[in-house]
CSV table of C-alpha atoms in Angstrom, one decimal:
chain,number,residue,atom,x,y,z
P,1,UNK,CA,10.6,-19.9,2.1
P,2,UNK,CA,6.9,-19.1,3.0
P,3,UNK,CA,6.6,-15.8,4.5
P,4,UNK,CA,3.2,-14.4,6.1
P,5,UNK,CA,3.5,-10.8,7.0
P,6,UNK,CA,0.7,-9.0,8.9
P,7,UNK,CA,0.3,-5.5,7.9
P,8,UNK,CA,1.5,-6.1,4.4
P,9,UNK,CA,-0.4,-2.7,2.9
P,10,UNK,CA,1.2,-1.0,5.4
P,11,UNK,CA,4.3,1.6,5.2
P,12,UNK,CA,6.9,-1.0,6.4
P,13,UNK,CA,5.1,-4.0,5.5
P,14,UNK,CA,4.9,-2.8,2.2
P,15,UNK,CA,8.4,-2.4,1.5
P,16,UNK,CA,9.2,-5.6,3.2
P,17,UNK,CA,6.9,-8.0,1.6
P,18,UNK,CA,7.8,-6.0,-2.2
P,19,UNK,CA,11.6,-7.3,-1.1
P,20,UNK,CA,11.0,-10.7,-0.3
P,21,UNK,CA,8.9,-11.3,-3.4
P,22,UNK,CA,11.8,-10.2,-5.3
P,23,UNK,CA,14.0,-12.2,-3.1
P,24,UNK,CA,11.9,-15.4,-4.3
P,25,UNK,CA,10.3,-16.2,-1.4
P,26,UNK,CA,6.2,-16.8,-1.1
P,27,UNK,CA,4.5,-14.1,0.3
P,28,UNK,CA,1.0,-14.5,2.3
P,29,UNK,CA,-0.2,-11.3,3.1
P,30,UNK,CA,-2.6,-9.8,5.6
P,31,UNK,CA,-3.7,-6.1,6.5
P,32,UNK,CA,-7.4,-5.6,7.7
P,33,UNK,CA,-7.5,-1.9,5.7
P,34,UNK,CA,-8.2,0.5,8.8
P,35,UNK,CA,-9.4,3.8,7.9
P,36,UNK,CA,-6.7,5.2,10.5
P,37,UNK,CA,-4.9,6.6,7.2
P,38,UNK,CA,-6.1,7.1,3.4
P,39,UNK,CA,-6.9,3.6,2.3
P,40,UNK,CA,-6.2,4.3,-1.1
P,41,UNK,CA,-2.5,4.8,-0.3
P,42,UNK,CA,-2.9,1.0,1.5
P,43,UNK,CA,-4.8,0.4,-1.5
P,44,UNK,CA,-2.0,0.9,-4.1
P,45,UNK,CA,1.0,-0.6,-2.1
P,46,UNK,CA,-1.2,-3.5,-2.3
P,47,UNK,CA,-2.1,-3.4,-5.9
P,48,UNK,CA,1.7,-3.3,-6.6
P,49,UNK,CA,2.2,-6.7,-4.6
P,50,UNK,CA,-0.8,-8.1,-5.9
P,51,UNK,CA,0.6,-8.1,-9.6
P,52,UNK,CA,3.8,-10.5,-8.8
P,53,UNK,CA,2.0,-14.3,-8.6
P,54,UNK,CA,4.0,-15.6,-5.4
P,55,UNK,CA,1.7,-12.7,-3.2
P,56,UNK,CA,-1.4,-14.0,-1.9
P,57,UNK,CA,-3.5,-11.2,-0.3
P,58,UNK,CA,-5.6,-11.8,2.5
P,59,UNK,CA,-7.9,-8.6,3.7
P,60,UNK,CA,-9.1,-9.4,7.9
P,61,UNK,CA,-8.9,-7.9,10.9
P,62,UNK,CA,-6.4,-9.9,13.1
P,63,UNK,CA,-9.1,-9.2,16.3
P,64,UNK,CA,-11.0,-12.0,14.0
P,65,UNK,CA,-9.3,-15.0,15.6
P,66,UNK,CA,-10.8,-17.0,13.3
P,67,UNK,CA,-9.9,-15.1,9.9
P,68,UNK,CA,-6.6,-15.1,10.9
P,69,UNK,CA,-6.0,-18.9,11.5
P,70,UNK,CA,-7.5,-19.7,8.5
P,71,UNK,CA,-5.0,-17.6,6.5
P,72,UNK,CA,-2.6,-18.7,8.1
P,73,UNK,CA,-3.4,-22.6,7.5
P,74,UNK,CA,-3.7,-21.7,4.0
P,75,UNK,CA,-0.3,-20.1,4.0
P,76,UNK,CA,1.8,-22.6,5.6
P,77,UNK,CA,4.3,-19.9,7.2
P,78,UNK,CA,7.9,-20.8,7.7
P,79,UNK,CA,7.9,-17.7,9.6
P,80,UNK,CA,5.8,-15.1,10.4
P,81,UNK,CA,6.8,-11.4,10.9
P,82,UNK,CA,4.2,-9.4,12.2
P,83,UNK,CA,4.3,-5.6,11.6
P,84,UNK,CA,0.4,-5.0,12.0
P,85,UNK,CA,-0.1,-2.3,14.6
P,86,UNK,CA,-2.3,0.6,15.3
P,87,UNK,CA,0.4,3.3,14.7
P,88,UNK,CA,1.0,6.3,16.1
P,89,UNK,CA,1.5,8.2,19.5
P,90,UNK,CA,-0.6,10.8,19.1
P,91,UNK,CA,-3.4,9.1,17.9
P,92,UNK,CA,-3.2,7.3,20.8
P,93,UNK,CA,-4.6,10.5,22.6
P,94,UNK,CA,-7.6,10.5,20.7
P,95,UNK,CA,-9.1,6.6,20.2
P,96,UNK,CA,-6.9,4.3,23.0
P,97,UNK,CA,-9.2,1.7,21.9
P,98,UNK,CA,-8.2,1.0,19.1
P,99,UNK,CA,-4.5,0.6,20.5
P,100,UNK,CA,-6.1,-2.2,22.8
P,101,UNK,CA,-7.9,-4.0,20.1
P,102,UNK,CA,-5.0,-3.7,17.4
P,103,UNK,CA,-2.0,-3.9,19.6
P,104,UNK,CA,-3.2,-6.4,22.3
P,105,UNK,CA,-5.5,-9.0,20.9
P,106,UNK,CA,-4.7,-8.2,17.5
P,107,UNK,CA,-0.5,-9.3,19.1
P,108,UNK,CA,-2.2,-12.1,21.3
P,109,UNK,CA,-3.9,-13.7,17.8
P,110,UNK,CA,-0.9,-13.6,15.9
P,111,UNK,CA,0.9,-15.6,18.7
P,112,UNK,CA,-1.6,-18.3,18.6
P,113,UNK,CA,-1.1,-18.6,15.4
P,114,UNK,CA,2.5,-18.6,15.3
P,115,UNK,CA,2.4,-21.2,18.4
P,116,UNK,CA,-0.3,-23.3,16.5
P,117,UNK,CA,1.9,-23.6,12.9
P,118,UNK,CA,4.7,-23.6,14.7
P,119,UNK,CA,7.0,-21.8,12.6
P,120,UNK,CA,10.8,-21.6,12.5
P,121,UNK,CA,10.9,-17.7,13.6
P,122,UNK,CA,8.4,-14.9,14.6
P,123,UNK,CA,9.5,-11.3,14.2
P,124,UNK,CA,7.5,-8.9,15.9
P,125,UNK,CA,7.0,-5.0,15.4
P,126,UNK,CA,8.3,-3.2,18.3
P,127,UNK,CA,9.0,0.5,18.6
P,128,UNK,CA,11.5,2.9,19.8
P,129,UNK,CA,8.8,4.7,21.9
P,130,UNK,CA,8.9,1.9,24.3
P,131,UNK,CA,12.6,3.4,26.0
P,132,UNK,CA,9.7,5.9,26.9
P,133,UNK,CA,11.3,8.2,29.9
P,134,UNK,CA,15.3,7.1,29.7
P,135,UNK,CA,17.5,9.7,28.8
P,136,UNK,CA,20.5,7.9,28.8
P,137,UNK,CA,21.6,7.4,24.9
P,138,UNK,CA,21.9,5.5,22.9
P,139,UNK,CA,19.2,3.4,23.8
P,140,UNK,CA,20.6,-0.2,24.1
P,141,UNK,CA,18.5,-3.0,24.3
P,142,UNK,CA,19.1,-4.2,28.1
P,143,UNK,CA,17.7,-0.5,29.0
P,144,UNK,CA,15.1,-0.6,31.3
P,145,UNK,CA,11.6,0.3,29.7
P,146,UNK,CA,8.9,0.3,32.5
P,147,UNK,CA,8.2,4.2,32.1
P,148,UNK,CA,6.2,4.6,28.7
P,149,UNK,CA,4.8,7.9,27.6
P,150,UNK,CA,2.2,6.9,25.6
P,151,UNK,CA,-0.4,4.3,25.3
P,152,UNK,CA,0.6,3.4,21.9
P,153,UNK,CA,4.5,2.8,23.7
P,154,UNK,CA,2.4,0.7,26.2
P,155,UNK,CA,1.0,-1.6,24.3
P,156,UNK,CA,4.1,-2.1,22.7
P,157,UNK,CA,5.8,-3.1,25.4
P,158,UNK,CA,3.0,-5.5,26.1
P,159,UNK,CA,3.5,-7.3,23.1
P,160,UNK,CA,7.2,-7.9,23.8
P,161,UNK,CA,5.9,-9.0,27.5
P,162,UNK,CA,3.4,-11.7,25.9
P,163,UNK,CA,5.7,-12.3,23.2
P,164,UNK,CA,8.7,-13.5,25.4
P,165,UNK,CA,5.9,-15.4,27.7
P,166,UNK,CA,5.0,-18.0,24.1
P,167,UNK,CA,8.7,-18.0,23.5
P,168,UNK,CA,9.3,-19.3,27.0
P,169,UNK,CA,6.5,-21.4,26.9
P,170,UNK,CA,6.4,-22.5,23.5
P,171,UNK,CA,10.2,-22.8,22.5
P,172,UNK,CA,8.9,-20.3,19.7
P,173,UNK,CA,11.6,-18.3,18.6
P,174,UNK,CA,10.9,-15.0,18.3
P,175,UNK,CA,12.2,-11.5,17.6
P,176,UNK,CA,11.1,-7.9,18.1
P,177,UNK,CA,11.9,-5.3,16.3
P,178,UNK,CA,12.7,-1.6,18.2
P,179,UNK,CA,11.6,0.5,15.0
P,180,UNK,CA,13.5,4.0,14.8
P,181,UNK,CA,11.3,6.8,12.8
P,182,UNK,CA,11.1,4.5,9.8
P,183,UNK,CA,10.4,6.9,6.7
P,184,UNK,CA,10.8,7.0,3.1
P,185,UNK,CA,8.8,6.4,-0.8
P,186,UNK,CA,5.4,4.9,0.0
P,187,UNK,CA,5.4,6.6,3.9
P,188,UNK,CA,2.9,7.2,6.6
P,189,UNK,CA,0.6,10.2,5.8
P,190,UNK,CA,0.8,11.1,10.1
P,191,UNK,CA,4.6,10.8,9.6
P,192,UNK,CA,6.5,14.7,10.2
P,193,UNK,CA,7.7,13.9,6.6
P,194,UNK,CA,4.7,13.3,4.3
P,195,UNK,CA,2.9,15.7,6.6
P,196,UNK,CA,5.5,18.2,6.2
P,197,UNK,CA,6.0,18.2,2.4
P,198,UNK,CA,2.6,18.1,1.8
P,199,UNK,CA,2.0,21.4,3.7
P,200,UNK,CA,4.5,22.8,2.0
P,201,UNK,CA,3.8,21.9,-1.8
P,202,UNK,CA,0.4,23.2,-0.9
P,203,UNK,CA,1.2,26.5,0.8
P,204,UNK,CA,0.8,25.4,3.8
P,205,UNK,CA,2.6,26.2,6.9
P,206,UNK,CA,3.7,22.9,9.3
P,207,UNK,CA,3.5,22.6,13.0
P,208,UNK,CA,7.0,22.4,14.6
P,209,UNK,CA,6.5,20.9,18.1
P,210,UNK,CA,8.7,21.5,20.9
P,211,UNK,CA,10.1,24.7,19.0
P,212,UNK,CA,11.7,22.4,17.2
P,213,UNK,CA,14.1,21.5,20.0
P,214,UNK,CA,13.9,17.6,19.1
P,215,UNK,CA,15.9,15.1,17.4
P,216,UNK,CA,15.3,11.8,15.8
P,217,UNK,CA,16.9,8.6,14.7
P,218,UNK,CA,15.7,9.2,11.1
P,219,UNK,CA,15.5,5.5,9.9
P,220,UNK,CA,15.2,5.0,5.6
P,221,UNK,CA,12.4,2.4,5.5
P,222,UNK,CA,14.9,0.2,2.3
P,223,UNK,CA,17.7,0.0,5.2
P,224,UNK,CA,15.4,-1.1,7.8
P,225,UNK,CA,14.2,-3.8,5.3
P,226,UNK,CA,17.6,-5.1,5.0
P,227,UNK,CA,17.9,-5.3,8.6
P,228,UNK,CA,14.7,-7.3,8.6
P,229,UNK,CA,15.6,-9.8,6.1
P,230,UNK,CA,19.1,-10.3,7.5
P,231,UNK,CA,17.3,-11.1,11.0
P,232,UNK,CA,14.8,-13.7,9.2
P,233,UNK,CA,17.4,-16.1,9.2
P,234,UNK,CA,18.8,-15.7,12.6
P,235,UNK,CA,16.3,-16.5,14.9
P,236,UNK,CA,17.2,-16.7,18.3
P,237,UNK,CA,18.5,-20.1,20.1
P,238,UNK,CA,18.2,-20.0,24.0
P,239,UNK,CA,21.0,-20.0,25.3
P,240,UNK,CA,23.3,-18.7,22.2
P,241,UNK,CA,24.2,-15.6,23.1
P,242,UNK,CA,25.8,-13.3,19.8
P,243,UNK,CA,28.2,-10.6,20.8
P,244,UNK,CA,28.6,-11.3,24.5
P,245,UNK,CA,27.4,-8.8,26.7
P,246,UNK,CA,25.2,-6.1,24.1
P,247,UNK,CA,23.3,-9.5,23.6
P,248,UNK,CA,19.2,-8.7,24.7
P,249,UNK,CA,19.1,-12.7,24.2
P,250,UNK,CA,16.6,-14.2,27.1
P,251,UNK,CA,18.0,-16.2,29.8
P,252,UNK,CA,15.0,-18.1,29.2
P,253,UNK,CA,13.9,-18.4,25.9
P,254,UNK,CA,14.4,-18.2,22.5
P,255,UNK,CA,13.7,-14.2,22.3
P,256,UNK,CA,16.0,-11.2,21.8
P,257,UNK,CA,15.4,-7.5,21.5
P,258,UNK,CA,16.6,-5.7,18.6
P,259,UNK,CA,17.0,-1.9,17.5
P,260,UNK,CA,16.6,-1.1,14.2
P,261,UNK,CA,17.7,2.4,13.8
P,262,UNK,CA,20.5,4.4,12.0
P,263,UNK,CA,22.3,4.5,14.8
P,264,UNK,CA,22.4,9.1,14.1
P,265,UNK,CA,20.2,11.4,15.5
P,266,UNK,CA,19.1,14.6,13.2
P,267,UNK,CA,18.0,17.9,14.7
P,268,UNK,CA,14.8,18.4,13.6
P,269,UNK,CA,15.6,22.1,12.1
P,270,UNK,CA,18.1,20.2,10.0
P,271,UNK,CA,15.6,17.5,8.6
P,272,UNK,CA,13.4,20.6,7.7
P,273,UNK,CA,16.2,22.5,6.7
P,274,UNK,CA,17.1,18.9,4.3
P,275,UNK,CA,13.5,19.1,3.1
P,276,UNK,CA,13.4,22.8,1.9
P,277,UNK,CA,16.5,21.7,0.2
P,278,UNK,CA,14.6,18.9,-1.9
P,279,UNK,CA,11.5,21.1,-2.8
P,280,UNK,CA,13.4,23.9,-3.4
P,281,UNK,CA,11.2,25.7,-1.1
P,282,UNK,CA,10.8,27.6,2.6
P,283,UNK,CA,8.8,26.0,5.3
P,284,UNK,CA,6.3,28.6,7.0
P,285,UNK,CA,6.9,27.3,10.5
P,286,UNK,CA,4.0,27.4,13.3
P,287,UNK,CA,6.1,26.9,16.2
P,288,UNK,CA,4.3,24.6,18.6
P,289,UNK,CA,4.5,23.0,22.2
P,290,UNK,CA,6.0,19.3,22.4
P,291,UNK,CA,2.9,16.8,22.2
P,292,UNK,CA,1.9,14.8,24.9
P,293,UNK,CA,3.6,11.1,25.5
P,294,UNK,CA,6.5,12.7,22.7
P,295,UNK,CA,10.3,12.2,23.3
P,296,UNK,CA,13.0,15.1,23.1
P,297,UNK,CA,15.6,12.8,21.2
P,298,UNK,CA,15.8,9.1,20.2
P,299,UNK,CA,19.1,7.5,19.1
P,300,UNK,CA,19.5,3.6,18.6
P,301,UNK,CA,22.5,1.4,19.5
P,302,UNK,CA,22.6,-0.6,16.6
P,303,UNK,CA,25.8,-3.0,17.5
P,304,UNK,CA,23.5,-5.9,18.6
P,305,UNK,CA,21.9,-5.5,14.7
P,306,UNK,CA,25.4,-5.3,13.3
P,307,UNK,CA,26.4,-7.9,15.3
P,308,UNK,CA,24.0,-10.6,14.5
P,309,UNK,CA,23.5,-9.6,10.9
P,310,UNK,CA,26.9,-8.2,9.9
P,311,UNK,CA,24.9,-5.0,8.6
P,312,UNK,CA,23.8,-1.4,10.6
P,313,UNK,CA,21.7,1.2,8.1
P,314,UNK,CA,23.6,3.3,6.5
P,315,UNK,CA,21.6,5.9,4.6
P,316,UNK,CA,21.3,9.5,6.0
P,317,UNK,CA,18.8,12.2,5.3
P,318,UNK,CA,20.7,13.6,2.4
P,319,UNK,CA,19.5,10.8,0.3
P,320,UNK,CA,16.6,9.8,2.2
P,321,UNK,CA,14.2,12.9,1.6
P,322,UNK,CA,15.0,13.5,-2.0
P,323,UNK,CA,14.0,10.2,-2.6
P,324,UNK,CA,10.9,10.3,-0.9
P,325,UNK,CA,9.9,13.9,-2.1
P,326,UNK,CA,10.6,12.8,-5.8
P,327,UNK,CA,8.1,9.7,-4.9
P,328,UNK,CA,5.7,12.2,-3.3
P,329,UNK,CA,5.6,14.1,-6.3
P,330,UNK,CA,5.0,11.4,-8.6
P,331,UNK,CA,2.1,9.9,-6.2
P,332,UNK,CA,0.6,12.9,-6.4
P,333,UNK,CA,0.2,13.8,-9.5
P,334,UNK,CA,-0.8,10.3,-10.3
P,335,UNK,CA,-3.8,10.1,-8.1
């Protein structure tokens, strides 16, 4: 199978296009290198998928309409997943341009591009930010999310909106992907983890928002890669609905909705507390109010995942932040 994946030096992206490589599948990949983050850490996940001869590497900004449909001519996707994105809530604070650019025509680009090659599936990176206000939990997919808190959740739920809107028009199938906390080896340097051991290796203290009084769906990034490539080869058929009623499945489309999450909320104390553990070390804790456009607690449904794919995630902190601190530790002393 041909495979194009936007964002492919990216955390997630990464991981992703490193598993279908090994998979055997072709790999076209495409990241446009934004200084949001260290670039050498882009840099080096890119270098590893550059050594395996199926990858081809493609460095634009998907705002260059152009760039991008010449890549993906040359690539000749079967599908396309799309996990490009300016990242981040807070950030989102501080440049909201760049959320437009990335998230909106940087979305709209990769849908012409999709409708234009016409390929067999689109998955598209969502986020768990865009359940915004609800307080309900879990959040399911048929939850209402017209409340965001953020920009960032914003134009996120703008890209599902102009996603189902091809997909209608188009027949395109498509799929997007609720993304729960994704962390793990190779993570985001603005991510609570990397930030958090890398204060602490370093003697620094780390900024606890909200008191600490929050809780996430801590999401391993390997599980959430399974998840992905299980959903690859169910894309959605209008009017096949999987597992009755939990089905997000359009009533007018091709197009579903799905969480990818673990499904179990961790206090944050206790992810800090699991982190200590690791480096064998005590966090200095600033204590710190909760950030604008943050939510107290996420928690994902995941029987619409499970359902489709016969798989939910299944590996909990215990496991997850050893393994990421023992790849933090070899990073660094590498570089």
């Amino acid at each position: 199978m041909r495979v194009l994946v936007t964002g492919s030096a990216g955390f997630i992206g990464f991981h992703l296009a490193r598993r279908l490589l090994a998979d055997g599948h072709a790999v076209a990949g495409v990241d446009g290198f934004t200084p949001y983050y260290d670039v050498a850490l882009k840099a080096a996940r890119h270098a590893i998928l550059e050594t395996h001869p199926a990858f081809t590497p493609h460095v634009l900004m998907l705002e260059d309409s152009r760039a991008l449909a010449r890549a993906t001519a040359a690539a000749g996707p079967e599908v396309i997943v799309h996990l490009a994105a300016q990242a981040g809530v807070r950030y989102s604070l501080e440049n909201p341009r760049a959320y437009i650019d990335a998230n909106l025509v940087g979305t709209f680009n990769v849908l012409e591009v999709a409708r234009a090659a016409g390929v067999g599936h689109l998955l598209v990176a969502s986020t768990s930010s865009v359940y915004g206000a609800n307080r309900a939990t879990p959040f399911r997919e048929a939850d209402t999310t017209d409340h965001p808190l953020s920009l960032y959740a914003a134009t996120k739920k703008a890209g599902e909106a102009m996603s189902h809107a091809y997909s209608h028009l188009w027949g395109l199938p498509t799929t997007m992907l609720r993304f729960f906390t994704v962390y793990g080896p190779w993570g985001r340097p603005d991510m609570a983890l990397f930030r958090f051991v890398d204060a602490m290796l370093n003697d620094r203290s780390i900024d606890v928002y909200n008191g600490g009084a929050m809780e996430r769906d801590f999401t391993y990034v390997d599980d959430v890669v399974e998840g992905v490539v299980r959903l690859v080869v169910a894309p959605p058929k209008a009017g096949t609905r999987v597992g009755g009623a939990i089905d997000s499945l359009s009533p007018s489309a091709p197009w579903r909705t799905v969480n990818v999450g673990r499904g179990h909320p961790e206090p944050l104390a206790r992810f800090i507390a699991e982190i200590e553990r690791s480096l064998g070390l005590r966090a200095r804790r600033n204590l710190v109010a909760m950030q604008a456009g943050d939510a107290p607690r996420t928690f994902a449904d995941v029987s619409l995942l499970k359902a489709l794919t016969g798989y939910a995630p299944l590996t909990g902190i215990g496991a997850g932040v050893p393994a990421f601190c023992r790849w933090y530790k070899e990073y660094a002393a590498a570089g």
